[in-house]
Amino acid sequence: GSALAYTYQTYEKKGYSCKDDDGQYDTYYPNLMLTNHDLYRIGDLIQKRYGCGYDNETYAKRNMVLLAAQIAYSGPITIYYGDEIGARSADNSNGGGWYADNVARSSGKISGFTTWEQKIHDFTRDCLAARAGHEALWGGTNQEVKNTSSFYVAKKQGGGETIFIAFNYGTGSESFDIGGSGTDLISGESFSGNVSVPGLSARYVLVK
């Protein structure tokens, strides 16, 4: 929760602005990445922290919650190739350390997915489709609603729409109130008032 609260802060609060030649302030939205070629992949860090194996339900769900949080960021994002299927580094012998040159480079994979790789891929696709179609996700304001060590909810507004984003990193179900009716842009489920968020899951609830 605290990490997301910082990540979702406005560019002004983070200090991403400077004066141009005319004395006016230009603003900058930093690009958000979970992984790049010189970092161990998110999958490696999940394995190290939670001790879960590769290519199973728990591993997949933890990857999906993180991808949903990245995709709901107001500003540019880059999904490093392989993250969309929960890939691990080719060599994660040190258990997921940092700054190992080129450690996350691979030949890539665009077909022949396992069952859980396919589920992560399809989930990422659905989250990106929601982002592409709703300005509130990629450029909206962010008002925090709930913030605990394992559950984060915020209300995003933009393009004339209101979307509640919710990320449950715990294993038990959580809930929040949208004060009306809405539809989850990821799953297609409809809600009125209270929205349930199962353990290890995410929601983008568009308020009607």
Short mmCIF file of C-alpha atoms in Angstrom, two decimals:
data_model
loop_
_atom_site.label_atom_id
_atom_site.label_comp_id
_atom_site.label_asym_id
_atom_site.label_seq_id
_atom_site.Cartn_x
_atom_site.Cartn_y
_atom_site.Cartn_z
CA GLY A 1 0.00 0.00 0.00
CA SER A 2 2.66 2.53 0.92
CA ALA A 3 4.64 1.70 -2.24
CA LEU A 4 1.58 2.28 -4.42
CA ALA A 5 0.72 5.47 -2.56
CA TYR A 6 4.14 6.83 -3.54
CA THR A 7 4.02 5.45 -7.08
CA TYR A 8 0.66 7.06 -7.76
CA GLN A 9 1.62 10.50 -6.43
CA THR A 10 1.25 13.38 -8.88
CA TYR A 11 4.25 14.63 -10.80
CA GLU A 12 4.15 17.88 -8.75
CA LYS A 13 4.53 16.01 -5.46
CA LYS A 14 7.43 14.01 -6.86
CA GLY A 15 9.12 17.14 -8.18
CA TYR A 16 9.03 16.20 -11.86
CA SER A 17 8.87 19.70 -13.29
CA CYS A 18 11.29 22.38 -14.43
CA LYS A 19 11.25 25.81 -16.09
CA ASP A 20 11.55 26.03 -19.86
CA ASP A 21 13.24 28.86 -21.78
CA ASP A 22 10.14 31.05 -21.36
CA GLY A 23 10.12 30.67 -17.59
CA GLN A 24 7.09 28.37 -17.70
CA TYR A 25 7.01 25.07 -15.86
CA ASP A 26 7.05 21.92 -17.94
CA THR A 27 5.83 18.77 -16.29
CA TYR A 28 7.06 15.24 -16.76
CA TYR A 29 5.48 11.87 -16.12
CA PRO A 30 8.18 9.28 -15.42
CA ASN A 31 7.86 5.95 -17.22
CA LEU A 32 6.83 3.08 -14.94
CA MET A 33 8.48 -0.32 -15.45
CA LEU A 34 8.40 -3.40 -13.24
CA THR A 35 11.42 -5.02 -14.87
CA ASN A 36 14.17 -4.25 -17.33
CA HIS A 37 17.16 -6.11 -18.74
CA ASP A 38 19.44 -5.19 -15.82
CA LEU A 39 17.07 -6.23 -13.04
CA TYR A 40 15.93 -9.63 -11.92
CA ARG A 41 12.38 -10.11 -13.07
CA ILE A 42 9.30 -9.64 -10.91
CA GLY A 43 8.79 -13.40 -11.10
CA ASP A 44 12.19 -13.97 -9.45
CA LEU A 45 11.32 -11.59 -6.63
CA ILE A 46 7.92 -13.23 -6.13
CA GLN A 47 9.59 -16.62 -5.83
CA LYS A 48 12.17 -15.32 -3.38
CA ARG A 49 9.70 -13.50 -1.13
CA TYR A 50 6.81 -15.95 -1.12
CA GLY A 51 8.55 -19.24 -1.84
CA CYS A 52 6.04 -20.20 -4.51
CA GLY A 53 7.07 -22.28 -7.49
CA TYR A 54 6.87 -21.21 -11.11
CA ASP A 55 3.84 -21.75 -13.34
CA ASN A 56 1.08 -22.28 -10.79
CA GLU A 57 -1.98 -20.38 -9.61
CA THR A 58 -0.37 -18.46 -6.73
CA TYR A 59 2.63 -17.41 -8.79
CA ALA A 60 0.38 -16.32 -11.67
CA LYS A 61 -1.99 -14.32 -9.47
CA ARG A 62 0.83 -12.42 -7.77
CA ASN A 63 2.19 -11.46 -11.18
CA MET A 64 -1.26 -10.37 -12.35
CA VAL A 65 -1.93 -8.09 -9.37
CA LEU A 66 1.38 -6.31 -9.99
CA LEU A 67 0.72 -5.93 -13.70
CA ALA A 68 -2.75 -4.50 -12.97
CA ALA A 69 -1.19 -1.94 -10.62
CA GLN A 70 1.33 -0.94 -13.27
CA ILE A 71 -1.29 -0.63 -16.00
CA ALA A 72 -3.49 1.65 -13.83
CA TYR A 73 -0.67 4.21 -13.50
CA SER A 74 -1.32 7.76 -14.76
CA GLY A 75 1.59 8.25 -17.11
CA PRO A 76 3.60 6.18 -19.58
CA ILE A 77 4.28 2.52 -18.85
CA THR A 78 6.60 -0.06 -20.37
CA ILE A 79 5.92 -3.77 -19.97
CA TYR A 80 9.27 -5.47 -20.46
CA TYR A 81 8.90 -8.42 -22.81
CA GLY A 82 8.16 -11.60 -20.88
CA ASP A 83 6.49 -9.88 -17.94
CA GLU A 84 3.16 -10.35 -19.72
CA ILE A 85 3.49 -14.12 -19.20
CA GLY A 86 5.21 -14.08 -15.81
CA ALA A 87 8.67 -14.95 -17.11
CA ARG A 88 11.64 -15.44 -14.83
CA SER A 89 15.27 -14.56 -15.52
CA ALA A 90 17.33 -17.17 -17.32
CA ASP A 91 19.70 -17.24 -14.35
CA ASN A 92 18.15 -16.56 -10.96
CA SER A 93 20.76 -18.48 -9.00
CA ASN A 94 21.26 -15.72 -6.45
CA GLY A 95 17.58 -15.82 -5.57
CA GLY A 96 16.49 -12.54 -7.13
CA GLY A 97 19.11 -9.91 -6.39
CA TRP A 98 19.43 -6.55 -8.09
CA TYR A 99 21.55 -5.02 -10.81
CA ALA A 100 22.99 -8.02 -12.59
CA ASP A 101 23.93 -6.83 -16.07
CA ASN A 102 21.64 -8.26 -18.78
CA VAL A 103 20.24 -10.86 -16.40
CA ALA A 104 16.67 -10.58 -17.71
CA ARG A 105 17.47 -10.79 -21.42
CA SER A 106 16.01 -13.78 -23.22
CA SER A 107 15.06 -14.93 -26.70
CA GLY A 108 11.43 -14.10 -25.95
CA LYS A 109 8.30 -16.21 -26.29
CA ILE A 110 5.20 -15.41 -28.33
CA SER A 111 3.54 -18.83 -28.53
CA GLY A 112 3.53 -22.23 -26.87
CA PHE A 113 2.47 -20.79 -23.52
CA THR A 114 1.72 -22.98 -20.54
CA THR A 115 -1.76 -22.79 -19.02
CA TRP A 116 -0.72 -20.20 -16.43
CA GLU A 117 1.44 -18.19 -18.83
CA GLN A 118 -1.63 -17.93 -21.06
CA LYS A 119 -3.78 -16.76 -18.14
CA ILE A 120 -1.29 -14.01 -17.26
CA HIS A 121 -1.06 -13.04 -20.94
CA ASP A 122 -4.84 -12.79 -21.35
CA PHE A 123 -5.23 -10.85 -18.09
CA THR A 124 -2.55 -8.37 -19.21
CA ARG A 125 -4.32 -7.99 -22.56
CA ASP A 126 -7.64 -7.23 -20.82
CA CYS A 127 -6.05 -4.68 -18.47
CA LEU A 128 -4.34 -2.93 -21.38
CA ALA A 129 -7.61 -2.84 -23.33
CA ALA A 130 -9.28 -1.16 -20.34
CA ARG A 131 -6.43 1.35 -20.13
CA ALA A 132 -6.61 2.15 -23.84
CA GLY A 133 -10.34 2.80 -23.66
CA HIS A 134 -10.52 4.87 -20.48
CA GLU A 135 -8.57 8.07 -19.90
CA ALA A 136 -9.15 7.83 -16.15
CA LEU A 137 -6.74 4.89 -16.05
CA TRP A 138 -3.88 6.30 -18.10
CA GLY A 139 -4.18 9.98 -17.22
CA GLY A 140 -6.70 10.47 -14.44
CA THR A 141 -6.35 11.99 -11.00
CA ASN A 142 -5.81 9.57 -8.13
CA GLN A 143 -7.66 9.86 -4.81
CA GLU A 144 -6.67 7.25 -2.23
CA VAL A 145 -9.59 5.41 -0.59
CA LYS A 146 -7.95 2.55 1.33
CA ASN A 147 -4.31 1.81 2.03
CA THR A 148 -3.08 -1.12 4.14
CA SER A 149 -0.08 -3.40 3.91
CA SER A 150 -2.01 -5.77 1.61
CA PHE A 151 -4.95 -3.81 0.17
CA TYR A 152 -5.02 -0.59 -1.84
CA VAL A 153 -8.02 1.22 -3.33
CA ALA A 154 -8.11 4.57 -5.14
CA LYS A 155 -10.66 6.57 -7.12
CA LYS A 156 -9.43 7.77 -10.50
CA GLN A 157 -11.21 10.44 -12.50
CA GLY A 158 -10.62 11.60 -16.05
CA GLY A 159 -12.35 11.86 -19.40
CA GLY A 160 -15.68 12.35 -17.65
CA GLU A 161 -15.44 8.96 -15.94
CA THR A 162 -14.78 7.61 -12.46
CA ILE A 163 -12.96 4.31 -12.01
CA PHE A 164 -12.08 2.66 -8.71
CA ILE A 165 -8.86 0.65 -8.85
CA ALA A 166 -8.30 -2.02 -6.20
CA PHE A 167 -5.38 -4.36 -5.56
CA ASN A 168 -5.53 -7.12 -2.98
CA TYR A 169 -2.09 -8.55 -2.21
CA GLY A 170 -3.39 -10.61 0.70
CA THR A 171 -4.90 -14.08 0.50
CA GLY A 172 -8.24 -13.19 2.15
CA SER A 173 -11.12 -11.33 0.54
CA GLU A 174 -11.46 -7.54 0.99
CA SER A 175 -14.16 -5.06 0.01
CA PHE A 176 -14.91 -1.39 -0.55
CA ASP A 177 -17.94 0.76 -1.39
CA ILE A 178 -18.31 2.63 -4.68
CA GLY A 179 -21.46 4.46 -3.57
CA GLY A 180 -23.43 3.36 -6.58
CA SER A 181 -23.34 0.77 -9.35
CA GLY A 182 -20.44 -0.18 -11.54
CA THR A 183 -18.76 -2.75 -13.77
CA ASP A 184 -15.32 -4.32 -13.44
CA LEU A 185 -13.51 -3.54 -16.69
CA ILE A 186 -11.28 -6.60 -16.23
CA SER A 187 -13.76 -9.35 -15.40
CA GLY A 188 -17.03 -7.80 -16.63
CA GLU A 189 -18.73 -8.35 -13.24
CA SER A 190 -21.37 -5.86 -12.11
CA PHE A 191 -21.65 -4.39 -8.62
CA SER A 192 -23.95 -2.18 -6.61
CA GLY A 193 -22.50 -0.47 -3.56
CA ASN A 194 -20.10 -2.97 -2.04
CA VAL A 195 -17.36 -4.46 -4.24
CA SER A 196 -15.63 -7.66 -3.17
CA VAL A 197 -11.99 -8.19 -4.08
CA PRO A 198 -10.83 -11.80 -3.63
CA GLY A 199 -7.35 -12.52 -2.37
CA LEU A 200 -4.56 -11.98 -4.90
CA SER A 201 -6.72 -10.12 -7.38
CA ALA A 202 -7.35 -6.68 -8.88
CA ARG A 203 -10.34 -4.69 -10.10
CA TYR A 204 -10.95 -1.63 -12.28
CA VAL A 205 -14.56 -0.69 -11.44
CA LEU A 206 -16.15 1.84 -13.78
CA VAL A 207 -18.90 3.74 -11.97
CA LYS A 208 -22.13 4.09 -13.95
#
